[in-house]
Short mmCIF file of C-alpha atoms and ligand atoms in Angstrom, two decimals:
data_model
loop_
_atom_site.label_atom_id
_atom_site.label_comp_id
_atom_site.label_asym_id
_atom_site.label_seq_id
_atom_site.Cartn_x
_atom_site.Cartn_y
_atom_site.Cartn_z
CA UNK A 1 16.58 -7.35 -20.99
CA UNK A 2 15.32 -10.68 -19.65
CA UNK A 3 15.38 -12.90 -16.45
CA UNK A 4 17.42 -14.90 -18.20
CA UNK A 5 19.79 -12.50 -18.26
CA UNK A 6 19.99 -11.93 -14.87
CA UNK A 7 22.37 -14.49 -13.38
CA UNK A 8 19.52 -16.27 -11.74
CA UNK A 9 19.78 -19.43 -9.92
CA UNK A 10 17.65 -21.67 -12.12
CA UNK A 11 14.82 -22.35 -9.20
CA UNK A 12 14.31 -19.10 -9.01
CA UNK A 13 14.54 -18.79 -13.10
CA UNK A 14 12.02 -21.56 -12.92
CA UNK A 15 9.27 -19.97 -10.29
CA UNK A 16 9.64 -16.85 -12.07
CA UNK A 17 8.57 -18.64 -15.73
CA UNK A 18 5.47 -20.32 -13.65
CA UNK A 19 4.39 -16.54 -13.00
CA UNK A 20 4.60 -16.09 -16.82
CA UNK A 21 7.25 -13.16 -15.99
CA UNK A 22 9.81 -12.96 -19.26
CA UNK A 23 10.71 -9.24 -18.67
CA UNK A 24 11.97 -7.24 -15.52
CA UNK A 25 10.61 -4.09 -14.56
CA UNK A 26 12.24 -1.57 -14.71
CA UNK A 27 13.40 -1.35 -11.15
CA UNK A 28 14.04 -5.01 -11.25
CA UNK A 29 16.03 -4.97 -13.80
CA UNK A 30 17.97 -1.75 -12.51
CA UNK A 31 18.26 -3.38 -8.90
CA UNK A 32 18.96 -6.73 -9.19
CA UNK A 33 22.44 -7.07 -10.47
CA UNK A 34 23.44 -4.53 -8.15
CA UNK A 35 21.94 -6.61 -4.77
CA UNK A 36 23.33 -9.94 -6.11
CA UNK A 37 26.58 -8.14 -5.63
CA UNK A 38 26.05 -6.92 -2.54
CA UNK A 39 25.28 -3.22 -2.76
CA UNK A 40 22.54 -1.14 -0.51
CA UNK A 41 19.87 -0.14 -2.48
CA UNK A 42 17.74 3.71 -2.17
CA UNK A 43 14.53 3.27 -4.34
CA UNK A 44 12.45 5.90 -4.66
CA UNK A 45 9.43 3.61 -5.68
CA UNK A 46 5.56 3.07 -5.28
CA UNK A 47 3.53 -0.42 -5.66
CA UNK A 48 2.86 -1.11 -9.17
CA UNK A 49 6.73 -1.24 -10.02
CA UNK A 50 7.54 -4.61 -8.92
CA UNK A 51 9.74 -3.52 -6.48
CA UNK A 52 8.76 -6.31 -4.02
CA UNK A 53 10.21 -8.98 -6.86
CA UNK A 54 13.31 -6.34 -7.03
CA UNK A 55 14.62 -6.95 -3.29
CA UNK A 56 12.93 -10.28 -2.91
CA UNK A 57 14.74 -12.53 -5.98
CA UNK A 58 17.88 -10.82 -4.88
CA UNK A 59 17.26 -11.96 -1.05
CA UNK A 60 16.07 -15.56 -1.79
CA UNK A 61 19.34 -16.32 -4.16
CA UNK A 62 21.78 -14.73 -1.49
CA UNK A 63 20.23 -16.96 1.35
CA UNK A 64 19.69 -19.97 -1.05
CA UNK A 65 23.20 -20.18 -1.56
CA UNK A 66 24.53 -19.78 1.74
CA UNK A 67 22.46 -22.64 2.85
CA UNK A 68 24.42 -25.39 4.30
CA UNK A 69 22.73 -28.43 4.57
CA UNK A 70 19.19 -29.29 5.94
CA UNK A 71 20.60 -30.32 9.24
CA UNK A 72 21.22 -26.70 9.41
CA UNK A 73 19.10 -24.75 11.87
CA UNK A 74 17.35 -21.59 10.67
CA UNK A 75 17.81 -18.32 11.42
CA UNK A 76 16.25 -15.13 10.33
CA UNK A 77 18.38 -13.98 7.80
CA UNK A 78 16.16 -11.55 6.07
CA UNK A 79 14.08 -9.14 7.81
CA UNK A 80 11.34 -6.97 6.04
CA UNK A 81 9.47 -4.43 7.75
CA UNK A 82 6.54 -2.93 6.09
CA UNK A 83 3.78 -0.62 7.36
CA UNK A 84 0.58 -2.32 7.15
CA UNK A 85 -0.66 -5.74 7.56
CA UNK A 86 -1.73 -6.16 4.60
CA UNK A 87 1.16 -5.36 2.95
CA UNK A 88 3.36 -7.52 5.10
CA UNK A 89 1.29 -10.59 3.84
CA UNK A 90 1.33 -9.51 0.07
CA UNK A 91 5.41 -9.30 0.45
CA UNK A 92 5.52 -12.63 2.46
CA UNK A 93 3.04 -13.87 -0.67
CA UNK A 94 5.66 -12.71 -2.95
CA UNK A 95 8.38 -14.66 -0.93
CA UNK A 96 6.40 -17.58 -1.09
CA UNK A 97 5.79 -17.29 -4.57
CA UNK A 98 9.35 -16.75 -6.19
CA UNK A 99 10.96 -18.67 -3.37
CA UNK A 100 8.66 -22.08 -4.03
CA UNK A 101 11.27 -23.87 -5.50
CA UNK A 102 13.83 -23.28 -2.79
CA UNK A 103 14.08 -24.78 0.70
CA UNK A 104 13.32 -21.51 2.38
CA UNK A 105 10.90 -21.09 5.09
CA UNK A 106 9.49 -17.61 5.34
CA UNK A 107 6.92 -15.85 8.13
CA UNK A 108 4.79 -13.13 8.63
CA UNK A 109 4.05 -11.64 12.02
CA UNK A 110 1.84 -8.51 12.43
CA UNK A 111 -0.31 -7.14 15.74
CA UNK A 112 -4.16 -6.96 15.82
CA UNK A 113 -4.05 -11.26 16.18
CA UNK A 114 -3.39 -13.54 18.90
CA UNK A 115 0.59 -13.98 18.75
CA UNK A 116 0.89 -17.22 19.65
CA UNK A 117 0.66 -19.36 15.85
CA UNK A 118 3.15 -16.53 15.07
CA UNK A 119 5.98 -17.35 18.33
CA UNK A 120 5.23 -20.95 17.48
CA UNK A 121 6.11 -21.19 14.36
CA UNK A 122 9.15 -18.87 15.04
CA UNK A 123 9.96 -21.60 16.99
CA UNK A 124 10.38 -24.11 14.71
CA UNK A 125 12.95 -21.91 12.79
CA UNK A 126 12.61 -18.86 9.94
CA UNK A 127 14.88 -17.84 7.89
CA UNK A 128 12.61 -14.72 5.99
CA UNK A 129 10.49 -12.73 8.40
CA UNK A 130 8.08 -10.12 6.90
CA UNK A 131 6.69 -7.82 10.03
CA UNK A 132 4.94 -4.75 11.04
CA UNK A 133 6.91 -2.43 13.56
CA UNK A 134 4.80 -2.72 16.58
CA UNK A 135 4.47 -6.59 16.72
CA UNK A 136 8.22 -6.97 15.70
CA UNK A 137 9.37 -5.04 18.55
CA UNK A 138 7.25 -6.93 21.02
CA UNK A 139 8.24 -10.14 19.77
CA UNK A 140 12.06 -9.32 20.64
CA UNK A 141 11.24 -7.72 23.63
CA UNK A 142 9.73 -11.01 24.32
CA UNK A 143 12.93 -12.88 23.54
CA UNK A 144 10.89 -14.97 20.34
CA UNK A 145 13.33 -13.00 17.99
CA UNK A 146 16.85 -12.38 17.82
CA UNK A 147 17.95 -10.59 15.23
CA UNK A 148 21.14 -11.31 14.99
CA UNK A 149 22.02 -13.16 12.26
CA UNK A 150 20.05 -10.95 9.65
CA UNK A 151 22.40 -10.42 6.60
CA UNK A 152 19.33 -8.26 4.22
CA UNK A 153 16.93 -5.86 6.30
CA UNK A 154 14.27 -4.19 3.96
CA UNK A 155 12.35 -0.93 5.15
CA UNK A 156 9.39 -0.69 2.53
CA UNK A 157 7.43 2.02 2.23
CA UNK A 158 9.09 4.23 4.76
CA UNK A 159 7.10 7.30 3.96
CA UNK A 160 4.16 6.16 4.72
CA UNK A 161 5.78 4.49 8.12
CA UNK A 162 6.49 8.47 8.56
CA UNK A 163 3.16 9.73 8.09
CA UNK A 164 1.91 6.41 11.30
CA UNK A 165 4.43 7.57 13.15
CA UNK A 166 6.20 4.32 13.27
CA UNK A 167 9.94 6.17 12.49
CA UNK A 168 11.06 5.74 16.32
CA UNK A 169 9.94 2.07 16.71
CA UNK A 170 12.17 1.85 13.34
CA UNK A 171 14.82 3.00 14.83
CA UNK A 172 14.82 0.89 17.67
CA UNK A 173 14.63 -1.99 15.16
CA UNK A 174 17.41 -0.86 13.99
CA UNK A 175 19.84 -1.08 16.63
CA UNK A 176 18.97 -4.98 17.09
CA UNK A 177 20.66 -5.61 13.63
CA UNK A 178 23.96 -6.34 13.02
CA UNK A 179 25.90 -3.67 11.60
CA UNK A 180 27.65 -5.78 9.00
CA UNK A 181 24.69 -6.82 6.27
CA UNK A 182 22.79 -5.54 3.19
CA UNK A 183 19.86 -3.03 3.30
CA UNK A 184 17.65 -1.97 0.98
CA UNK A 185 15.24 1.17 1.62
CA UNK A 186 12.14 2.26 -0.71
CA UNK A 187 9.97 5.26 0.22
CA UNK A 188 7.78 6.21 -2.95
CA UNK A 189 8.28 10.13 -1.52
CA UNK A 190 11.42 11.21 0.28
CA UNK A 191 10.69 13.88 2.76
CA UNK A 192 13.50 14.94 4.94
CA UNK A 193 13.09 12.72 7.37
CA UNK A 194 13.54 9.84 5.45
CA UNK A 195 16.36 11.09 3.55
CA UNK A 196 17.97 11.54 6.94
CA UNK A 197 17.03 7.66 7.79
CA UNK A 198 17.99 6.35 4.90
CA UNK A 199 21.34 8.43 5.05
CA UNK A 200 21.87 7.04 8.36
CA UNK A 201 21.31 3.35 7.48
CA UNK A 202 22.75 3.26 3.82
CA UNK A 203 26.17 2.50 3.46
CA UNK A 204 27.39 3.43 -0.75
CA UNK A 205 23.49 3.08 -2.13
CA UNK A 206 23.35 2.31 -5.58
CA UNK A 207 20.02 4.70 -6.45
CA UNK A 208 16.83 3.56 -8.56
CA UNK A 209 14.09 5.96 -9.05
CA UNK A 210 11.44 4.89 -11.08
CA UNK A 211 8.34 6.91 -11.60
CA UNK A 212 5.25 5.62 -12.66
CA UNK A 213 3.55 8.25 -11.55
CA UNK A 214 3.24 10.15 -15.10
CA UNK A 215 2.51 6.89 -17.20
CA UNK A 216 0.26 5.92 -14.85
CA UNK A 217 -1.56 8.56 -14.72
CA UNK A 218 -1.52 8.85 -18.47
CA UNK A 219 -3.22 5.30 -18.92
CA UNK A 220 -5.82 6.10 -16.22
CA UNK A 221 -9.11 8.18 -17.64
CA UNK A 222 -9.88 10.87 -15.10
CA UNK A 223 -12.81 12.32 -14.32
CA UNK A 224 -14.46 14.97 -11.61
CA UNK A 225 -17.91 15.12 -10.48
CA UNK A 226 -18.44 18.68 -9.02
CA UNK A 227 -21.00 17.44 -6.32
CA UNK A 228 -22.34 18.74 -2.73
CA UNK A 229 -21.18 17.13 0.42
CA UNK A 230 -24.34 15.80 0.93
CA UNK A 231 -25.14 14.20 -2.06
CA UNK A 232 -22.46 12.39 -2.64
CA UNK A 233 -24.00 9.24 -1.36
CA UNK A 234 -26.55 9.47 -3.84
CA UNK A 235 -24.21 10.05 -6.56
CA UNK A 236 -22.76 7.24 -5.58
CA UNK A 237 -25.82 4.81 -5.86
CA UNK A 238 -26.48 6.30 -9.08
CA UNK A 239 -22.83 5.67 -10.51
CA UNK A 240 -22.53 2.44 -9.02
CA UNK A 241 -25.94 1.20 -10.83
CA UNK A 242 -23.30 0.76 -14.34
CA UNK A 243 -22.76 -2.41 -14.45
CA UNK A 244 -19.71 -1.19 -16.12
CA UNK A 245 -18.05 -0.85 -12.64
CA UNK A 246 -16.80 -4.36 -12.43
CA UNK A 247 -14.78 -4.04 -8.84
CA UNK A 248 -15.11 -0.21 -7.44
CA UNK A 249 -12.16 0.64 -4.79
CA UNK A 250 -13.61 3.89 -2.56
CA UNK A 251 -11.76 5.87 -0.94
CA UNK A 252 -12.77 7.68 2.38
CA UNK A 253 -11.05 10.56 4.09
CA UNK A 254 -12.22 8.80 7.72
CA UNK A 255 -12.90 5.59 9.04
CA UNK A 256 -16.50 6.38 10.58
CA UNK A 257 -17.03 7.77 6.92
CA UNK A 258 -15.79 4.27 5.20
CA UNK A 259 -18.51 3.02 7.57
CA UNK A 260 -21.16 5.08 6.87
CA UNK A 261 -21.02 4.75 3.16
CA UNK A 262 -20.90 1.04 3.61
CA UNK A 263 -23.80 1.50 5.67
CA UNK A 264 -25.78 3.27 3.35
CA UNK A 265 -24.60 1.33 0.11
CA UNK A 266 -25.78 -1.48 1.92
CA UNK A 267 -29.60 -0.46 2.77
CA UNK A 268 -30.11 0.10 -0.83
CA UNK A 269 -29.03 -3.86 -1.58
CA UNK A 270 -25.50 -2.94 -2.90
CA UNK A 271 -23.08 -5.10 -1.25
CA UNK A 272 -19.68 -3.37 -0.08
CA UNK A 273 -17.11 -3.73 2.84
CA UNK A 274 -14.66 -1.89 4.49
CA UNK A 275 -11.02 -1.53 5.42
CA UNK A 276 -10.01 0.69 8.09
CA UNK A 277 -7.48 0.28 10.82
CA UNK A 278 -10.16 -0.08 13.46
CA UNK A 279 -11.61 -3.46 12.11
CA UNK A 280 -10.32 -6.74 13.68
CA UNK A 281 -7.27 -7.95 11.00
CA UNK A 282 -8.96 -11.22 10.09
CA UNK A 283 -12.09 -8.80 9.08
CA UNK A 284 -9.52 -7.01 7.20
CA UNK A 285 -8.26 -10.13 5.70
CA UNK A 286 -11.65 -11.48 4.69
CA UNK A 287 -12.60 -8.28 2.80
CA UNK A 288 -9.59 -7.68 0.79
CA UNK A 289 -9.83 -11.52 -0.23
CA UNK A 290 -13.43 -11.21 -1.20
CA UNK A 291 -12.81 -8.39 -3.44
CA UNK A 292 -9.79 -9.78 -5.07
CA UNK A 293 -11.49 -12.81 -5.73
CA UNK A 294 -14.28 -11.02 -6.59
CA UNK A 295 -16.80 -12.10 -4.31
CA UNK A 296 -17.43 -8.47 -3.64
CA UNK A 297 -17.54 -5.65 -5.66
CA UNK A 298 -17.27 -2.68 -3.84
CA UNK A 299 -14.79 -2.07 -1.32
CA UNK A 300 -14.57 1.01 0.86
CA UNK A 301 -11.13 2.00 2.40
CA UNK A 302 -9.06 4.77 3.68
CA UNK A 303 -5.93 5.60 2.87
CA UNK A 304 -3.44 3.96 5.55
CA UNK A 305 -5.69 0.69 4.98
CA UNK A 306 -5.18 0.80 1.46
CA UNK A 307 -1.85 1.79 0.20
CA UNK A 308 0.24 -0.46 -1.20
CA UNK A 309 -2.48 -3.40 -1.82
CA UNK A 310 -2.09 -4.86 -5.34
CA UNK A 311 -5.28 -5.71 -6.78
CA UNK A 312 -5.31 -7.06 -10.65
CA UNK A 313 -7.78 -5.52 -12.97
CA UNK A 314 -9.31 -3.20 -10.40
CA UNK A 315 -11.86 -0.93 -13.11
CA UNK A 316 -12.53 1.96 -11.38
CA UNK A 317 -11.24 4.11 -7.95
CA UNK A 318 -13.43 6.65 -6.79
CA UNK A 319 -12.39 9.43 -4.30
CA UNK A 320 -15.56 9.89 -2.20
CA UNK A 321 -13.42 12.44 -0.54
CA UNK A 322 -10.71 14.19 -1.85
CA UNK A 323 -6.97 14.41 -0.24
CA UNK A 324 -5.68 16.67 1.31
CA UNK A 325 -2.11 15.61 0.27
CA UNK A 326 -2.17 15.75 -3.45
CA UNK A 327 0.18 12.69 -4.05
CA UNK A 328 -1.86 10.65 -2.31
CA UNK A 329 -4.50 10.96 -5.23
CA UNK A 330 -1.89 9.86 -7.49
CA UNK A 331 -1.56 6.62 -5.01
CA UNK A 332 -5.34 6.27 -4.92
CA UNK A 333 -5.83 6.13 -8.42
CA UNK A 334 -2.35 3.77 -9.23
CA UNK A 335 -4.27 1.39 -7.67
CA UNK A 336 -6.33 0.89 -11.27
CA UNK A 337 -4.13 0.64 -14.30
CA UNK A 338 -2.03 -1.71 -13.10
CA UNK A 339 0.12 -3.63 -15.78
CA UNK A 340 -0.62 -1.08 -18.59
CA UNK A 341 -4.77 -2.60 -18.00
CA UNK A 342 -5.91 1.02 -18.00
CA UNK A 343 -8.54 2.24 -15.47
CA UNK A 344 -11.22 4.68 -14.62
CA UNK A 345 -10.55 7.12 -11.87
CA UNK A 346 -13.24 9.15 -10.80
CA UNK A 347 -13.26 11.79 -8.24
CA UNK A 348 -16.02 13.52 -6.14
CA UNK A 349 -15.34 17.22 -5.70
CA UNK A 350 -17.88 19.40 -3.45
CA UNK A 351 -17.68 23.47 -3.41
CA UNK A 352 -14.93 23.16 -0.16
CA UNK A 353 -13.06 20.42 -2.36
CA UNK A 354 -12.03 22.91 -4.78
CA UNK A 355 -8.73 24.03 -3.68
CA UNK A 356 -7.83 19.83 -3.39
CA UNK A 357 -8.32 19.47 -6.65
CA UNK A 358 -6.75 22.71 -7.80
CA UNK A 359 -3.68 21.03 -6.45
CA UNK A 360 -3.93 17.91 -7.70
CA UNK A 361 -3.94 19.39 -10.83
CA UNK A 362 -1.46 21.19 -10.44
CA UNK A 363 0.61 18.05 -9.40
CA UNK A 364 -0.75 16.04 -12.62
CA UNK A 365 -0.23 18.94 -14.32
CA UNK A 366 -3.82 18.31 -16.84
CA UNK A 367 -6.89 19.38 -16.17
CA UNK A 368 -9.65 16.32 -15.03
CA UNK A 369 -12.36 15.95 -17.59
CA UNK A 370 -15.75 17.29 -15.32
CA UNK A 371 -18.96 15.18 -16.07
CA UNK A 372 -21.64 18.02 -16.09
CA UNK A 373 -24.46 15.46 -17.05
CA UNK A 374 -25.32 13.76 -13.56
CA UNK A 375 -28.39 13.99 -11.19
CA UNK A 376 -26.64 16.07 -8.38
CA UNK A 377 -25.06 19.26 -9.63
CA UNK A 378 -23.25 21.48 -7.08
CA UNK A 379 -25.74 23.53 -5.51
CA UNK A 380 -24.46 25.88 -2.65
CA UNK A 381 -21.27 27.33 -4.87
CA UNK A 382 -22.06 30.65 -3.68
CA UNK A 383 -23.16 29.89 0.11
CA UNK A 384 -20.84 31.24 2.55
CA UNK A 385 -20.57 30.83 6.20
CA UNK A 386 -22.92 33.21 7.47
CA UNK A 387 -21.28 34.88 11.23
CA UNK A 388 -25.36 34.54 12.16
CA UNK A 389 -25.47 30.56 11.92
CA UNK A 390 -21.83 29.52 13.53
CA UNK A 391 -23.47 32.08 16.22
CA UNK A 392 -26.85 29.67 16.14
CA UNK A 393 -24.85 26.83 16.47
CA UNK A 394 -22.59 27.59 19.31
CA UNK A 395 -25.22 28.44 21.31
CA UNK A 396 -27.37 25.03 20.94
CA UNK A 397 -23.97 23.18 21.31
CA UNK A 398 -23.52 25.09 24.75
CA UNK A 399 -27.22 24.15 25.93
P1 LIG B 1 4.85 -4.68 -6.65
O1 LIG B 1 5.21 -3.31 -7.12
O2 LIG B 1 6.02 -5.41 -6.12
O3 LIG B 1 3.69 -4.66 -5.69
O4 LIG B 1 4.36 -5.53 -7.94
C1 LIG B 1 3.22 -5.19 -8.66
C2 LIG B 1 2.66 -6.34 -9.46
O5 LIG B 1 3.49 -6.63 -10.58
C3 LIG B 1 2.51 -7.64 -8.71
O6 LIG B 1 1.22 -8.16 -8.96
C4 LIG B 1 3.57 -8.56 -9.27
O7 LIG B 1 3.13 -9.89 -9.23
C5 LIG B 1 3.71 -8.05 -10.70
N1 LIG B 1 5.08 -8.21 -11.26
C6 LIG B 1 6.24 -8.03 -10.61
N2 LIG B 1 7.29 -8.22 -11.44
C7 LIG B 1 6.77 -8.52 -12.66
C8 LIG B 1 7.35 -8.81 -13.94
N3 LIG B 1 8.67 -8.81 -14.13
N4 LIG B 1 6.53 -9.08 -14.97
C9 LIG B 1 5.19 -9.05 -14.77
N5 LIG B 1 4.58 -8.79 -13.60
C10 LIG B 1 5.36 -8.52 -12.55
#
């Protein structure tokens, strides 16, 4: 199938051909016919499946061709809400991008920044709005928003809203829309609570499940390095000395951990940033640009900061730290092999790690090639928890 085939309006047709995009993906291509008539959409989707280009062509046509005139005032007619900041402003980019040709203003509003740019421009009149739950609610609390006229409501990534507890400010969102308009829902896992959500906001869902997981994971060479906790850092330096690694996404189980390996990256003269939800959103901003434009190799992140970010031709993701949630390593590492580019995936796997990766495995079902041939070899498989030292330790702790 191609775009052309699609029905598209031919601005859209046209925006889409300056992206060099011939083929939909396979959710877009499953979706779109179905939205352009209407229907509610359930995708079971991650990042990496075009899925933003799936509800967002369909959106921008529907609105396009209900404008009136340009006398016309504008009203939020689409409302997406997404999780993180940074993945509000890659689906407001996307907006922006397939929408250029049209006549469409869109806006993204998020916490962590001063509001006011954001209330002035909803001022002036939107008729997309991309926003996070928290600063969306306080905006209409505020009386900036009405959501009233919104005819398409996405919920992206609901999961993950799930897992930062944002499900009951969804909810409240959700009883400021009309009851009469389109919705489309994507969660790339369904637990029961968002089956129950979506059940309740769904009306007829057509259903698209694509899984990249497998063929992603196929493209992506894996590898373990069995390593002690406290060497890791010094694995790290030694890895990271291949010039091979062009850009290096690393993942951290904790923010003061993202910080402390950026920390000690950095006092060896490798350059590296972080993204964590305790830095400031413009330092957010600035580090995410600076490795996509490659202005920095290295970035450091944990998982809430980095899920859903798209970055093209990332080389290699290493997991510092392992999951504990074995899908989210299959997240983590989607990141690379994006577009069929292929990727190197490597993972960091102390004696306590072991059970992780067992399940990861397990999930993957393959085993991950080990490296044995590195400087740091595990070294305390056999040391156990002696009852003498936790005794040693609670009693300095209590002094
Ligand atoms: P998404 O899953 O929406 O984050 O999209 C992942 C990436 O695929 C983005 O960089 C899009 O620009 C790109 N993309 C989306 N649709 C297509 C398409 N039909 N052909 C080629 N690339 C696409």
């Amino acid at each position: 199938m191609l775009f052309k085939d699609l029905n598209l309006i031919e601005p859209i047709k046209k925006a889409l051909e300056t992206e060099g995009y011939t083929n939909p993906t396979a959710i877009q291509s499953k979706a779109i016919p179905s939205l352009l008539k209407g229907m509610d959409l359930l995708g079971c989707a991650q990042t990496g499946t075009g899925k933003t280009a799936a509800f967002a062509i369909p959106i921008l046509q529907g609105i396009s061709l209900q404008q009136k005139g340009s006398g016309e005032r504008r009203q939020i007619r689409a409302l997406i809400v997404a999780p993180t900041r940074e993945l509000a402003i890659q689906i407001e980019d996307s907006f922006r991008t397939y929408g250029k040709n049209l006549n469409l203003k869109t806006l993204v509003i998020y916490g962590g920044v001063s509001q006011n740019p954001q209330t002035k421009d909803l001022t002036n009149g939107v008729d997309i709005l991309v926003a996070t739950p928290g600063r969306l609610l306080d905006l209409i609390n505020q009386r900036y928003i009405s959501l009233k006229n919104v005819k398409y409501f996405v919920l992206d990534e609901a999961d993950l809203m799930l897992d930062m507890g944002m499900l009951k400010d969804v909810r409240r969102i959700i009883t400021y829309l009309p009851k009469e308009r389109q919705t489309m829902f994507f969660s790339a896992t369904m637990p029961a609570e968002i089956e129950k959500l979506a059940n309740s906001i769904l009306k007829n869902p057509i259903k698209v499940m694509v899984t990249p997981l497998s063929s992603t994971v196929e493209i992506i060479e894996q590898k373990v390095y069995y390593v002690d906790k406290v060497n890791k850092v010094k694995l790290l330096i030694h890895l990271l000395k291949n010039k091979d690694i062009i850009s290096a996404l690393i993942f951290s189980r904790t923010k003061h951990g993202a910080d402390k390996i950026v920390k000690l990256l950095k006092r060896v003269g490798i350059n590296a940033e972080a993204i964590h939800g305790n830095k400031s959103q413009n330092a957010r901003q600035l580090a995410l640009n600076n490795f996509k434009n490659r202005k920095a190799r290295i970035l450091v992140a944990t998982d809430i900061a980095a899920r859903g970010i798209d970055i093209e031709k990332l080389s290699h993701v290493i997991n510092f730290d392992l999951p504990e949630v074995p899908e989210t390593y299959v997240h983590r590492i989607g990141r690379t092999g994006r577009a069929s580019h292929g990727g190197i995936a490597i993972a960091f796997c102390s004696h306590e790690e072991k059970p992780l990766l067992k399940n990861i495995q397990k999930l993957i079902s393959k085993l991950i090639e080990e490296v044995k041939d590195h400087p740091y070899p595990l070294l305390d498989t056999n040391i156990e928890k002696k009852p003498s030292n936790v005794k040693r330790y609670k009693m300095k702790t209590k002094r």
